Amino acid sequence: MEEGAELSVVVSQVVQRLRGTHLHSHLEREAKECLHRPEIRIECLKEDVRNFLKKTGWERKLQNAVYRELHVLPQPSHAAAPPEHTKEPLAYMRKAQACWEKRILKSLNSMSTELGVPLARKRPVREQKELLQKWSEMGTNEPDLSHFRPVYAPKDFLEVLTSLRNPNLDSSDEASCRSHLGLIQVSLNVKDIPEMREFFCELSLEKGQLGIDDHTSFPPDLFESDHICLGKKVLSEQDSAAAQQYSRQGCPTGLRAHLWALILNCSNDPEDVMHYEQLKAGVINHDLLVDNLIYKDVKLTASNDDYYFVFEDYLYQVLLCFSRDTAVLEHFNYSSATPPTCHTKGQSGAEDGTSVYPPNGVVPFHGFSMYVAPLCFLYKEPSQLYSVFREMYVRYFFRLHSISSSPSGIVSLCLQFEKLLQVYLPQLFYHLRETGAQPLRIAFKWMVRAFSGYLATDQLLLLWDRILGYDSMEILAVLAAAVFAFRAENLMEVTSLAAAEAVLADLSTLKVMPLLQIFLFATVI
Amino acid sequence: MAGKVKWVTDIEKSVLINNFEKRGWIQVSESDDWNFYWMSVQTIRNVFSVDTGYRLSDEQLVNHFPNHYELTRKDLMVKNIKRYRKELEKEGSPLAEKDEKGKYIYLDFVPVTFMLPADYNLFVEEFRKNPSSTWIMKPCGKAQGKGIFLINKLSQIKKWSRDSRTSTFLAASSGKEAYVISLYIDNPLLIGGKKFDLRLYVLVTTYRPLKCYMYKLGFCRFCTVKYTPSTSELDNMFVHLTNVAIQKHGDDYNHVHGGKWTVSNLRLYLESTRGKEVTNQLFDQIHWIIVQSLKAVAPVMNNDKHCFECYGYDIIIDDKLKPWLIEVNASPSLTSSTANDRILKYNLMNDTLNIVTPNGEIPDCRWNRSPPKEALGNYQVLYDEEQAQSDGAERDLRSRSGQALGPKSCRANTLRPVPATWK
């Protein structure tokens, strides 16, 4: 009974959300038009129309859209729970997030005052024309950015996370408090290895896996060609759910772009292209303070990266549009974060002079552009690159820089990482801690960026295959722990944080899948 | 004969010297009795010149073929390839097949090129067929992008010939300052909106029979400025030329990556955005045109047994994923522009030495030039004429018992060298 009621709530929510979408009007039009077809009989109208929609692929499109909504639908909470619970059930997490947002906002405002740069301004016509001309080569713009500093870097965020405390925890029970030796001091329910093994069962040693070329039980070539065939079939079926399941064993390079777009339900329709063009017009018309932060970030990260420098111009084309996309605001329904609001003088809009800033509600931080960079290897059309990135962001990446208790949230990942290390490599953990090299201090930046910019791109894409496949970012914590395990011998010899950092400075030679498999399935527990 | 190799070089590059020292080889001077001389192309001219040259012993090895310029001078390479095509056509080889427009289907891999001033009239004729095309002028004997400019009007070339009649054309008659003019590839494949070319390293240990190796770790060199085919930018060399020597003077040159992208990045990008089949096809084609260029010069090359050569191939890919051979360098730069570059070039030299001086021992130039697989490092066999012939003979035997060879199956056999030789 209970479950049935819950289901009907979900169904009505999804129906509510799909009503008024382009898909809805397309479906309606198709259904109307098919009435003129001879095979549609009046006696069994409903069934014939349904069959027609099925045959023409519209049913699949609807299925995929529903599947997409299910991914971003807030967890149903108890009927008596206040609405903010759908964002984050734990009060102290909500409070910490609000505090953190206040800090960011303050620093944004003071940057604006100190540098005398308005948060937003309309560009003069001449400037608009210039920008339009330079649209695809914005990297050649050399604005003076020396006064701009990133609003925050992962390191600042880590400080906030390590100071998190649960006020309801009885600290008189010292034994339980002391049992965790890591930096994260709150307790959340995170998986141990047996639970991980169950969750990531498709990664087990007996299963074929893209990204592993020395299977013992599988001739890798045979698995690969079989897997490619299967991938083509999944694509021809255009089924999001199947594509997601498929991605757990890895996507073949040649099919990945299509498979990811299918999983994320980003079809690059004319509507998507138009939406992108509108955002582009927004960039042309208005200059935002955060644009400088984006520029600065790209220059500091991707432009110097061996893999991604080629795509510098694409990153601007995506990130500047992203900052203006109010459709992104929807993700705040299920995120612990709340979009910042600012007083923007001379802006039309809200009467009291406050509006969400930046328009998408996301303040970029140092390294933000690395969420986009790897996707540039997959999509050469800026509009498609854009929609795939946006969907990745509103499904996954936002959790990496907001404070929440979600199992894919950064707090859980940190705790997960520390627990894995402490339980399965206690000596190493203890040694590093005593040396003043708390492992999380090193691994944090990897996880905040979902390893982008640290791994070789082919390996990173194999990792992100699994994020999409399992609809979870817990794999990031597992990989971070696995990297420590892999370099354990060298790490046992270090005597300082700097030395430990040096041992782990270059991850570009790592092979992700063997590391994950060995850590998950060949660790003695 | 287990003595130490005595080496000389006139190129003071650490990637070279570190490699010699690692092997415990002994540095000597040019006038001493040396075994291994890594020399510039200027020096090789003297070593083999009629007046100053001297006889090399069996224990001496140099890193150039005496007349490498048959391949590495822009005009001569084109001349040799044209001759090679004509010969194949005369033999009735299926490789020389042409399409309905009279273009070679398989052998059209160098942009249309003429020698100036010698072929001026031929050039004008070709130019008039396509008056809107852009052409690139390059001095034959210079490298690193020196003296290169673009033209898209006949008047420009007339002006150039007037201006340079006194100096250049005179020199040209002596063969020194001749120019080649080539049809400019104005539809290059762009990545991230930017133009790039490929630098691939190829090692030849003998031309007859041909034995060559491809280095797996080539790279793409990117222009720092977005590519525009617009003629207003014809003078902006940062748009058109990818040579590091040119690009590093641009404002946007980045000293961390130096505008270089590994070939494995290129492969990942192409496979992801275009699919596996076309990507494999592109790389097969690149290998194929390199082998053809070497076959084209093999008959004229002085196949001196004391020589080997490591070439830098420059290749441009157009937006239809067709590779074009632009030029071949006899002395690919051993200067390192970035940390990664340094590692790459060190390894390139290491792997090259491992092949040409097996076990780091004193060379014996009469050796069979069939290094064991383990010695190849990052090289892979690109083409081995001996092996291809023995494979071919075997195939001949087999096919004789079967059906007669039609033109189709014949093409399949000869079009590309046996895949096993480079995979």
mmCIF file with all atom_site columns, N, CA and C in Angstrom, chain A residues 136-137 139-140 142 224 228 232 253-254 257 303-314 376-380 457-458 461, chain B residues 191-194 222 224-226 251-252 254 256-261 265-269 271-277 340:
data_model
loop_
_atom_site.group_PDB
_atom_site.id
_atom_site.type_symbol
_atom_site.label_atom_id
_atom_site.label_alt_id
_atom_site.label_comp_id
_atom_site.label_asym_id
_atom_site.label_entity_id
_atom_site.label_seq_id
_atom_site.pdbx_PDB_ins_code
_atom_site.Cartn_x
_atom_site.Cartn_y
_atom_site.Cartn_z
_atom_site.occupancy
_atom_site.B_iso_or_equiv
_atom_site.pdbx_formal_charge
_atom_site.auth_seq_id
_atom_site.auth_comp_id
_atom_site.auth_asym_id
_atom_site.auth_atom_id
_atom_site.pdbx_PDB_model_num
ATOM 1   N N  . SER A 1 136 ? 34.451 32.391 -31.620 1.00 0.00 ? 136 SER A N  1
ATOM 2   C CA . SER A 1 136 ? 35.096 31.079 -31.642 1.00 0.00 ? 136 SER A CA 1
ATOM 3   C C  . SER A 1 136 ? 36.596 31.163 -31.390 1.00 0.00 ? 136 SER A C  1
ATOM 4   N N  . GLU A 1 137 ? 37.074 32.331 -31.040 1.00 0.00 ? 137 GLU A N  1
ATOM 5   C CA . GLU A 1 137 ? 38.503 32.425 -30.692 1.00 0.00 ? 137 GLU A CA 1
ATOM 6   C C  . GLU A 1 137 ? 38.700 33.348 -29.502 1.00 0.00 ? 137 GLU A C  1
ATOM 7   N N  . GLY A 1 139 ? 39.953 32.730 -26.822 1.00 0.00 ? 139 GLY A N  1
ATOM 8   C CA . GLY A 1 139 ? 41.240 32.519 -26.174 1.00 0.00 ? 139 GLY A CA 1
ATOM 9   C C  . GLY A 1 139 ? 42.254 33.585 -26.532 1.00 0.00 ? 139 GLY A C  1
ATOM 10  N N  . THR A 1 140 ? 42.060 34.243 -27.678 1.00 0.00 ? 140 THR A N  1
ATOM 11  C CA . THR A 1 140 ? 43.021 35.268 -28.073 1.00 0.00 ? 140 THR A CA 1
ATOM 12  C C  . THR A 1 140 ? 42.761 36.583 -27.347 1.00 0.00 ? 140 THR A C  1
ATOM 13  N N  . GLU A 1 142 ? 42.977 38.906 -24.438 1.00 0.00 ? 142 GLU A N  1
ATOM 14  C CA . GLU A 1 142 ? 43.922 38.897 -23.321 1.00 0.00 ? 142 GLU A CA 1
ATOM 15  C C  . GLU A 1 142 ? 43.540 39.967 -22.305 1.00 0.00 ? 142 GLU A C  1
ATOM 16  N N  . GLU A 1 224 ? 35.990 -7.439 -26.440 1.00 0.00 ? 224 GLU A N  1
ATOM 17  C CA . GLU A 1 224 ? 35.821 -6.101 -27.002 1.00 0.00 ? 224 GLU A CA 1
ATOM 18  C C  . GLU A 1 224 ? 34.914 -6.127 -28.226 1.00 0.00 ? 224 GLU A C  1
ATOM 19  N N  . ILE A 1 228 ? 31.372 -4.318 -28.479 1.00 0.00 ? 228 ILE A N  1
ATOM 20  C CA . ILE A 1 228 ? 31.075 -3.279 -29.472 1.00 0.00 ? 228 ILE A CA 1
ATOM 21  C C  . ILE A 1 228 ? 29.767 -3.610 -30.195 1.00 0.00 ? 228 ILE A C  1
ATOM 22  N N  . LYS A 1 232 ? 26.369 -1.313 -30.279 1.00 0.00 ? 232 LYS A N  1
ATOM 23  C CA . LYS A 1 232 ? 25.663 -0.845 -31.468 1.00 0.00 ? 232 LYS A CA 1
ATOM 24  C C  . LYS A 1 232 ? 24.185 -1.173 -31.376 1.00 0.00 ? 232 LYS A C  1
ATOM 25  N N  . THR A 1 253 ? 35.432 3.475  -27.348 1.00 0.00 ? 253 THR A N  1
ATOM 26  C CA . THR A 1 253 ? 35.725 4.866  -27.702 1.00 0.00 ? 253 THR A CA 1
ATOM 27  C C  . THR A 1 253 ? 34.831 5.381  -28.835 1.00 0.00 ? 253 THR A C  1
ATOM 28  N N  . GLY A 1 254 ? 34.667 4.557  -29.857 1.00 0.00 ? 254 GLY A N  1
ATOM 29  C CA . GLY A 1 254 ? 33.930 5.002  -31.030 1.00 0.00 ? 254 GLY A CA 1
ATOM 30  C C  . GLY A 1 254 ? 32.439 5.187  -30.786 1.00 0.00 ? 254 GLY A C  1
ATOM 31  N N  . ALA A 1 257 ? 30.436 8.738  -27.307 1.00 0.00 ? 257 ALA A N  1
ATOM 32  C CA . ALA A 1 257 ? 29.718 10.015 -27.407 1.00 0.00 ? 257 ALA A CA 1
ATOM 33  C C  . ALA A 1 257 ? 28.221 9.767  -27.555 1.00 0.00 ? 257 ALA A C  1
ATOM 34  N N  . SER A 1 303 ? 44.243 25.656 -20.205 1.00 0.00 ? 303 SER A N  1
ATOM 35  C CA . SER A 1 303 ? 45.185 26.203 -21.190 1.00 0.00 ? 303 SER A CA 1
ATOM 36  C C  . SER A 1 303 ? 46.593 25.666 -21.007 1.00 0.00 ? 303 SER A C  1
ATOM 37  N N  . ASN A 1 304 ? 46.899 25.223 -19.813 1.00 0.00 ? 304 ASN A N  1
ATOM 38  C CA . ASN A 1 304 ? 48.237 24.685 -19.553 1.00 0.00 ? 304 ASN A CA 1
ATOM 39  C C  . ASN A 1 304 ? 48.259 23.164 -19.559 1.00 0.00 ? 304 ASN A C  1
ATOM 40  N N  . ASP A 1 305 ? 47.160 22.559 -19.920 1.00 0.00 ? 305 ASP A N  1
ATOM 41  C CA . ASP A 1 305 ? 47.065 21.115 -19.802 1.00 0.00 ? 305 ASP A CA 1
ATOM 42  C C  . ASP A 1 305 ? 47.447 20.431 -21.118 1.00 0.00 ? 305 ASP A C  1
ATOM 43  N N  . ASP A 1 306 ? 48.280 19.423 -21.031 1.00 0.00 ? 306 ASP A N  1
ATOM 44  C CA . ASP A 1 306 ? 48.742 18.703 -22.222 1.00 0.00 ? 306 ASP A CA 1
ATOM 45  C C  . ASP A 1 306 ? 47.604 18.121 -23.044 1.00 0.00 ? 306 ASP A C  1
ATOM 46  N N  . TYR A 1 307 ? 46.527 17.745 -22.378 1.00 0.00 ? 307 TYR A N  1
ATOM 47  C CA . TYR A 1 307 ? 45.428 17.112 -23.095 1.00 0.00 ? 307 TYR A CA 1
ATOM 48  C C  . TYR A 1 307 ? 44.409 18.132 -23.596 1.00 0.00 ? 307 TYR A C  1
ATOM 49  N N  . TYR A 1 308 ? 44.171 19.185 -22.808 1.00 0.00 ? 308 TYR A N  1
ATOM 50  C CA . TYR A 1 308 ? 42.987 20.003 -23.052 1.00 0.00 ? 308 TYR A CA 1
ATOM 51  C C  . TYR A 1 308 ? 43.247 21.377 -23.639 1.00 0.00 ? 308 TYR A C  1
ATOM 52  N N  . PHE A 1 309 ? 44.520 21.773 -23.775 1.00 0.00 ? 309 PHE A N  1
ATOM 53  C CA . PHE A 1 309 ? 44.763 23.145 -24.238 1.00 0.00 ? 309 PHE A CA 1
ATOM 54  C C  . PHE A 1 309 ? 44.129 23.415 -25.601 1.00 0.00 ? 309 PHE A C  1
ATOM 55  N N  . VAL A 1 310 ? 44.035 22.351 -26.390 1.00 0.00 ? 310 VAL A N  1
ATOM 56  C CA . VAL A 1 310 ? 43.476 22.478 -27.728 1.00 0.00 ? 310 VAL A CA 1
ATOM 57  C C  . VAL A 1 310 ? 42.045 23.031 -27.686 1.00 0.00 ? 310 VAL A C  1
ATOM 58  N N  . PHE A 1 311 ? 41.349 22.756 -26.595 1.00 0.00 ? 311 PHE A N  1
ATOM 59  C CA . PHE A 1 311 ? 39.920 23.073 -26.538 1.00 0.00 ? 311 PHE A CA 1
ATOM 60  C C  . PHE A 1 311 ? 39.613 24.358 -25.777 1.00 0.00 ? 311 PHE A C  1
ATOM 61  N N  . GLU A 1 312 ? 40.630 25.169 -25.540 1.00 0.00 ? 312 GLU A N  1
ATOM 62  C CA . GLU A 1 312 ? 40.434 26.387 -24.766 1.00 0.00 ? 312 GLU A CA 1
ATOM 63  C C  . GLU A 1 312 ? 39.206 27.184 -25.227 1.00 0.00 ? 312 GLU A C  1
ATOM 64  N N  . ASP A 1 313 ? 39.116 27.407 -26.529 1.00 0.00 ? 313 ASP A N  1
ATOM 65  C CA . ASP A 1 313 ? 38.014 28.233 -27.031 1.00 0.00 ? 313 ASP A CA 1
ATOM 66  C C  . ASP A 1 313 ? 36.653 27.585 -26.788 1.00 0.00 ? 313 ASP A C  1
ATOM 67  N N  . TYR A 1 314 ? 36.606 26.268 -26.892 1.00 0.00 ? 314 TYR A N  1
ATOM 68  C CA . TYR A 1 314 ? 35.337 25.565 -26.643 1.00 0.00 ? 314 TYR A CA 1
ATOM 69  C C  . TYR A 1 314 ? 34.896 25.729 -25.192 1.00 0.00 ? 314 TYR A C  1
ATOM 70  N N  . CYS A 1 376 ? 35.171 17.599 -24.318 1.00 0.00 ? 376 CYS A N  1
ATOM 71  C CA . CYS A 1 376 ? 35.568 18.152 -25.614 1.00 0.00 ? 376 CYS A CA 1
ATOM 72  C C  . CYS A 1 376 ? 36.153 17.080 -26.530 1.00 0.00 ? 376 CYS A C  1
ATOM 73  N N  . PHE A 1 377 ? 36.616 15.985 -25.934 1.00 0.00 ? 377 PHE A N  1
ATOM 74  C CA . PHE A 1 377 ? 37.124 14.883 -26.752 1.00 0.00 ? 377 PHE A CA 1
ATOM 75  C C  . PHE A 1 377 ? 35.979 14.140 -27.446 1.00 0.00 ? 377 PHE A C  1
ATOM 76  N N  . LEU A 1 378 ? 34.764 14.324 -26.954 1.00 0.00 ? 378 LEU A N  1
ATOM 77  C CA . LEU A 1 378 ? 33.655 13.531 -27.471 1.00 0.00 ? 378 LEU A CA 1
ATOM 78  C C  . LEU A 1 378 ? 32.749 14.284 -28.442 1.00 0.00 ? 378 LEU A C  1
ATOM 79  N N  . TYR A 1 379 ? 32.587 15.579 -28.218 1.00 0.00 ? 379 TYR A N  1
ATOM 80  C CA . TYR A 1 379 ? 31.600 16.321 -29.006 1.00 0.00 ? 379 TYR A CA 1
ATOM 81  C C  . TYR A 1 379 ? 32.255 17.513 -29.665 1.00 0.00 ? 379 TYR A C  1
ATOM 82  N N  . LYS A 1 380 ? 32.147 17.590 -30.996 1.00 0.00 ? 380 LYS A N  1
ATOM 83  C CA . LYS A 1 380 ? 32.771 18.726 -31.647 1.00 0.00 ? 380 LYS A CA 1
ATOM 84  C C  . LYS A 1 380 ? 31.780 19.841 -31.934 1.00 0.00 ? 380 LYS A C  1
ATOM 85  N N  . THR A 1 457 ? 43.340 11.151 -20.457 1.00 0.00 ? 457 THR A N  1
ATOM 86  C CA . THR A 1 457 ? 41.937 11.302 -20.862 1.00 0.00 ? 457 THR A CA 1
ATOM 87  C C  . THR A 1 457 ? 41.243 9.970  -21.126 1.00 0.00 ? 457 THR A C  1
ATOM 88  N N  . ASP A 1 458 ? 41.924 9.041  -21.800 1.00 0.00 ? 458 ASP A N  1
ATOM 89  C CA . ASP A 1 458 ? 41.248 7.768  -22.090 1.00 0.00 ? 458 ASP A CA 1
ATOM 90  C C  . ASP A 1 458 ? 40.840 7.072  -20.794 1.00 0.00 ? 458 ASP A C  1
ATOM 91  N N  . LEU A 1 461 ? 37.842 8.868  -19.149 1.00 0.00 ? 461 LEU A N  1
ATOM 92  C CA . LEU A 1 461 ? 36.566 8.559  -19.780 1.00 0.00 ? 461 LEU A CA 1
ATOM 93  C C  . LEU A 1 461 ? 36.062 7.188  -19.339 1.00 0.00 ? 461 LEU A C  1
ATOM 94  N N  . ILE B 2 191 ? 40.835 21.056 -35.032 1.00 0.00 ? 191 ILE B N  1
ATOM 95  C CA . ILE B 2 191 ? 40.430 20.522 -33.723 1.00 0.00 ? 191 ILE B CA 1
ATOM 96  C C  . ILE B 2 191 ? 40.412 21.694 -32.760 1.00 0.00 ? 191 ILE B C  1
ATOM 97  N N  . GLY B 2 192 ? 39.284 21.859 -32.090 1.00 0.00 ? 192 GLY B N  1
ATOM 98  C CA . GLY B 2 192 ? 39.122 23.031 -31.227 1.00 0.00 ? 192 GLY B CA 1
ATOM 99  C C  . GLY B 2 192 ? 39.216 24.316 -32.042 1.00 0.00 ? 192 GLY B C  1
ATOM 100 N N  . GLY B 2 193 ? 38.906 24.231 -33.343 1.00 0.00 ? 193 GLY B N  1
ATOM 101 C CA . GLY B 2 193 ? 38.960 25.407 -34.201 1.00 0.00 ? 193 GLY B CA 1
ATOM 102 C C  . GLY B 2 193 ? 40.365 25.721 -34.693 1.00 0.00 ? 193 GLY B C  1
ATOM 103 N N  . LYS B 2 194 ? 41.334 24.887 -34.331 1.00 0.00 ? 194 LYS B N  1
ATOM 104 C CA . LYS B 2 194 ? 42.718 25.205 -34.671 1.00 0.00 ? 194 LYS B CA 1
ATOM 105 C C  . LYS B 2 194 ? 43.309 24.214 -35.667 1.00 0.00 ? 194 LYS B C  1
ATOM 106 N N  . PHE B 2 222 ? 50.100 22.405 -32.985 1.00 0.00 ? 222 PHE B N  1
ATOM 107 C CA . PHE B 2 222 ? 48.956 23.274 -33.199 1.00 0.00 ? 222 PHE B CA 1
ATOM 108 C C  . PHE B 2 222 ? 49.361 24.710 -33.428 1.00 0.00 ? 222 PHE B C  1
ATOM 109 N N  . THR B 2 224 ? 48.587 28.568 -32.734 1.00 0.00 ? 224 THR B N  1
ATOM 110 C CA . THR B 2 224 ? 48.008 29.178 -31.538 1.00 0.00 ? 224 THR B CA 1
ATOM 111 C C  . THR B 2 224 ? 46.763 29.994 -31.870 1.00 0.00 ? 224 THR B C  1
ATOM 112 N N  . VAL B 2 225 ? 46.628 30.371 -33.117 1.00 0.00 ? 225 VAL B N  1
ATOM 113 C CA . VAL B 2 225 ? 45.516 31.227 -33.501 1.00 0.00 ? 225 VAL B CA 1
ATOM 114 C C  . VAL B 2 225 ? 44.494 30.404 -34.261 1.00 0.00 ? 225 VAL B C  1
ATOM 115 N N  . LYS B 2 226 ? 43.230 30.735 -34.085 1.00 0.00 ? 226 LYS B N  1
ATOM 116 C CA . LYS B 2 226 ? 42.177 30.008 -34.784 1.00 0.00 ? 226 LYS B CA 1
ATOM 117 C C  . LYS B 2 226 ? 42.404 30.063 -36.286 1.00 0.00 ? 226 LYS B C  1
ATOM 118 N N  . ASP B 2 251 ? 52.268 35.487 -29.517 1.00 0.00 ? 251 ASP B N  1
ATOM 119 C CA . ASP B 2 251 ? 51.944 35.925 -28.154 1.00 0.00 ? 251 ASP B CA 1
ATOM 120 C C  . ASP B 2 251 ? 51.358 34.801 -27.322 1.00 0.00 ? 251 ASP B C  1
ATOM 121 N N  . ASP B 2 252 ? 50.681 33.881 -27.997 1.00 0.00 ? 252 ASP B N  1
ATOM 122 C CA . ASP B 2 252 ? 49.924 32.879 -27.257 1.00 0.00 ? 252 ASP B CA 1
ATOM 123 C C  . ASP B 2 252 ? 50.685 31.579 -27.061 1.00 0.00 ? 252 ASP B C  1
ATOM 124 N N  . ASN B 2 254 ? 52.490 28.670 -25.583 1.00 0.00 ? 254 ASN B N  1
ATOM 125 C CA . ASN B 2 254 ? 52.485 28.189 -24.208 1.00 0.00 ? 254 ASN B CA 1
ATOM 126 C C  . ASN B 2 254 ? 53.701 27.302 -23.977 1.00 0.00 ? 254 ASN B C  1
ATOM 127 N N  . VAL B 2 256 ? 54.355 25.395 -21.463 1.00 0.00 ? 256 VAL B N  1
ATOM 128 C CA . VAL B 2 256 ? 54.134 24.146 -20.729 1.00 0.00 ? 256 VAL B CA 1
ATOM 129 C C  . VAL B 2 256 ? 53.960 22.981 -21.701 1.00 0.00 ? 256 VAL B C  1
ATOM 130 N N  . HIS B 2 257 ? 53.049 23.161 -22.667 1.00 0.00 ? 257 HIS B N  1
ATOM 131 C CA . HIS B 2 257 ? 52.813 22.068 -23.613 1.00 0.00 ? 257 HIS B CA 1
ATOM 132 C C  . HIS B 2 257 ? 53.363 22.380 -24.997 1.00 0.00 ? 257 HIS B C  1
ATOM 133 N N  . GLY B 2 258 ? 53.751 23.638 -25.235 1.00 0.00 ? 258 GLY B N  1
ATOM 134 C CA . GLY B 2 258 ? 54.346 24.000 -26.514 1.00 0.00 ? 258 GLY B CA 1
ATOM 135 C C  . GLY B 2 258 ? 53.437 23.783 -27.714 1.00 0.00 ? 258 GLY B C  1
ATOM 136 N N  . GLY B 2 259 ? 52.141 23.750 -27.487 1.00 0.00 ? 259 GLY B N  1
ATOM 137 C CA . GLY B 2 259 ? 51.208 23.553 -28.596 1.00 0.00 ? 259 GLY B CA 1
ATOM 138 C C  . GLY B 2 259 ? 51.271 22.152 -29.178 1.00 0.00 ? 259 GLY B C  1
ATOM 139 N N  . LYS B 2 260 ? 51.831 21.219 -28.419 1.00 0.00 ? 260 LYS B N  1
ATOM 140 C CA . LYS B 2 260 ? 51.973 19.848 -28.934 1.00 0.00 ? 260 LYS B CA 1
ATOM 141 C C  . LYS B 2 260 ? 51.007 18.885 -28.264 1.00 0.00 ? 260 LYS B C  1
ATOM 142 N N  . TRP B 2 261 ? 50.471 18.030 -29.078 1.00 0.00 ? 261 TRP B N  1
ATOM 143 C CA . TRP B 2 261 ? 49.469 17.061 -28.644 1.00 0.00 ? 261 TRP B CA 1
ATOM 144 C C  . TRP B 2 261 ? 49.949 15.702 -29.119 1.00 0.00 ? 261 TRP B C  1
ATOM 145 N N  . ASN B 2 265 ? 46.416 11.245 -28.311 1.00 0.00 ? 265 ASN B N  1
ATOM 146 C CA . ASN B 2 265 ? 45.298 12.167 -28.119 1.00 0.00 ? 265 ASN B CA 1
ATOM 147 C C  . ASN B 2 265 ? 44.487 12.320 -29.403 1.00 0.00 ? 265 ASN B C  1
ATOM 148 N N  . LEU B 2 266 ? 45.217 12.472 -30.505 1.00 0.00 ? 266 LEU B N  1
ATOM 149 C CA . LEU B 2 266 ? 44.540 12.640 -31.784 1.00 0.00 ? 266 LEU B CA 1
ATOM 150 C C  . LEU B 2 266 ? 43.663 11.429 -32.083 1.00 0.00 ? 266 LEU B C  1
ATOM 151 N N  . ARG B 2 267 ? 44.217 10.250 -31.837 1.00 0.00 ? 267 ARG B N  1
ATOM 152 C CA . ARG B 2 267 ? 43.477 9.029  -32.097 1.00 0.00 ? 267 ARG B CA 1
ATOM 153 C C  . ARG B 2 267 ? 42.217 8.963  -31.229 1.00 0.00 ? 267 ARG B C  1
ATOM 154 N N  . LEU B 2 268 ? 42.385 9.276  -29.954 1.00 0.00 ? 268 LEU B N  1
ATOM 155 C CA . LEU B 2 268 ? 41.242 9.245  -29.033 1.00 0.00 ? 268 LEU B CA 1
ATOM 156 C C  . LEU B 2 268 ? 40.160 10.220 -29.494 1.00 0.00 ? 268 LEU B C  1
ATOM 157 N N  . TYR B 2 269 ? 40.590 11.409 -29.893 1.00 0.00 ? 269 TYR B N  1
ATOM 158 C CA . TYR B 2 269 ? 39.630 12.426 -30.329 1.00 0.00 ? 269 TYR B CA 1
ATOM 159 C C  . TYR B 2 269 ? 38.905 11.969 -31.601 1.00 0.00 ? 269 TYR B C  1
ATOM 160 N N  . GLU B 2 271 ? 38.610 8.931  -32.885 1.00 0.00 ? 271 GLU B N  1
ATOM 161 C CA . GLU B 2 271 ? 37.786 7.740  -32.679 1.00 0.00 ? 271 GLU B CA 1
ATOM 162 C C  . GLU B 2 271 ? 36.491 8.109  -31.950 1.00 0.00 ? 271 GLU B C  1
ATOM 163 N N  . SER B 2 272 ? 36.601 9.039  -30.995 1.00 0.00 ? 272 SER B N  1
ATOM 164 C CA . SER B 2 272 ? 35.423 9.435  -30.228 1.00 0.00 ? 272 SER B CA 1
ATOM 165 C C  . SER B 2 272 ? 34.441 10.229 -31.070 1.00 0.00 ? 272 SER B C  1
ATOM 166 N N  . THR B 2 273 ? 34.959 11.109 -31.929 1.00 0.00 ? 273 THR B N  1
ATOM 167 C CA . THR B 2 273 ? 34.051 11.985 -32.660 1.00 0.00 ? 273 THR B CA 1
ATOM 168 C C  . THR B 2 273 ? 33.678 11.440 -34.037 1.00 0.00 ? 273 THR B C  1
ATOM 169 N N  . ARG B 2 274 ? 34.523 10.566 -34.618 1.00 0.00 ? 274 ARG B N  1
ATOM 170 C CA . ARG B 2 274 ? 34.247 10.099 -35.985 1.00 0.00 ? 274 ARG B CA 1
ATOM 171 C C  . ARG B 2 274 ? 34.067 8.595  -36.096 1.00 0.00 ? 274 ARG B C  1
ATOM 172 N N  . GLY B 2 275 ? 34.460 7.881  -35.063 1.00 0.00 ? 275 GLY B N  1
ATOM 173 C CA . GLY B 2 275 ? 34.304 6.431  -35.110 1.00 0.00 ? 275 GLY B CA 1
ATOM 174 C C  . GLY B 2 275 ? 35.625 5.723  -35.370 1.00 0.00 ? 275 GLY B C  1
ATOM 175 N N  . LYS B 2 276 ? 35.620 4.440  -35.046 1.00 0.00 ? 276 LYS B N  1
ATOM 176 C CA . LYS B 2 276 ? 36.831 3.651  -35.081 1.00 0.00 ? 276 LYS B CA 1
ATOM 177 C C  . LYS B 2 276 ? 37.289 3.329  -36.504 1.00 0.00 ? 276 LYS B C  1
ATOM 178 N N  . GLU B 2 277 ? 36.329 3.003  -37.370 1.00 0.00 ? 277 GLU B N  1
ATOM 179 C CA . GLU B 2 277 ? 36.705 2.555  -38.718 1.00 0.00 ? 277 GLU B CA 1
ATOM 180 C C  . GLU B 2 277 ? 37.456 3.651  -39.468 1.00 0.00 ? 277 GLU B C  1
ATOM 181 N N  . ASN B 2 340 ? 57.935 17.190 -21.657 1.00 0.00 ? 340 ASN B N  1
ATOM 182 C CA . ASN B 2 340 ? 57.483 15.984 -22.351 1.00 0.00 ? 340 ASN B CA 1
ATOM 183 C C  . ASN B 2 340 ? 58.239 15.773 -23.653 1.00 0.00 ? 340 ASN B C  1
#
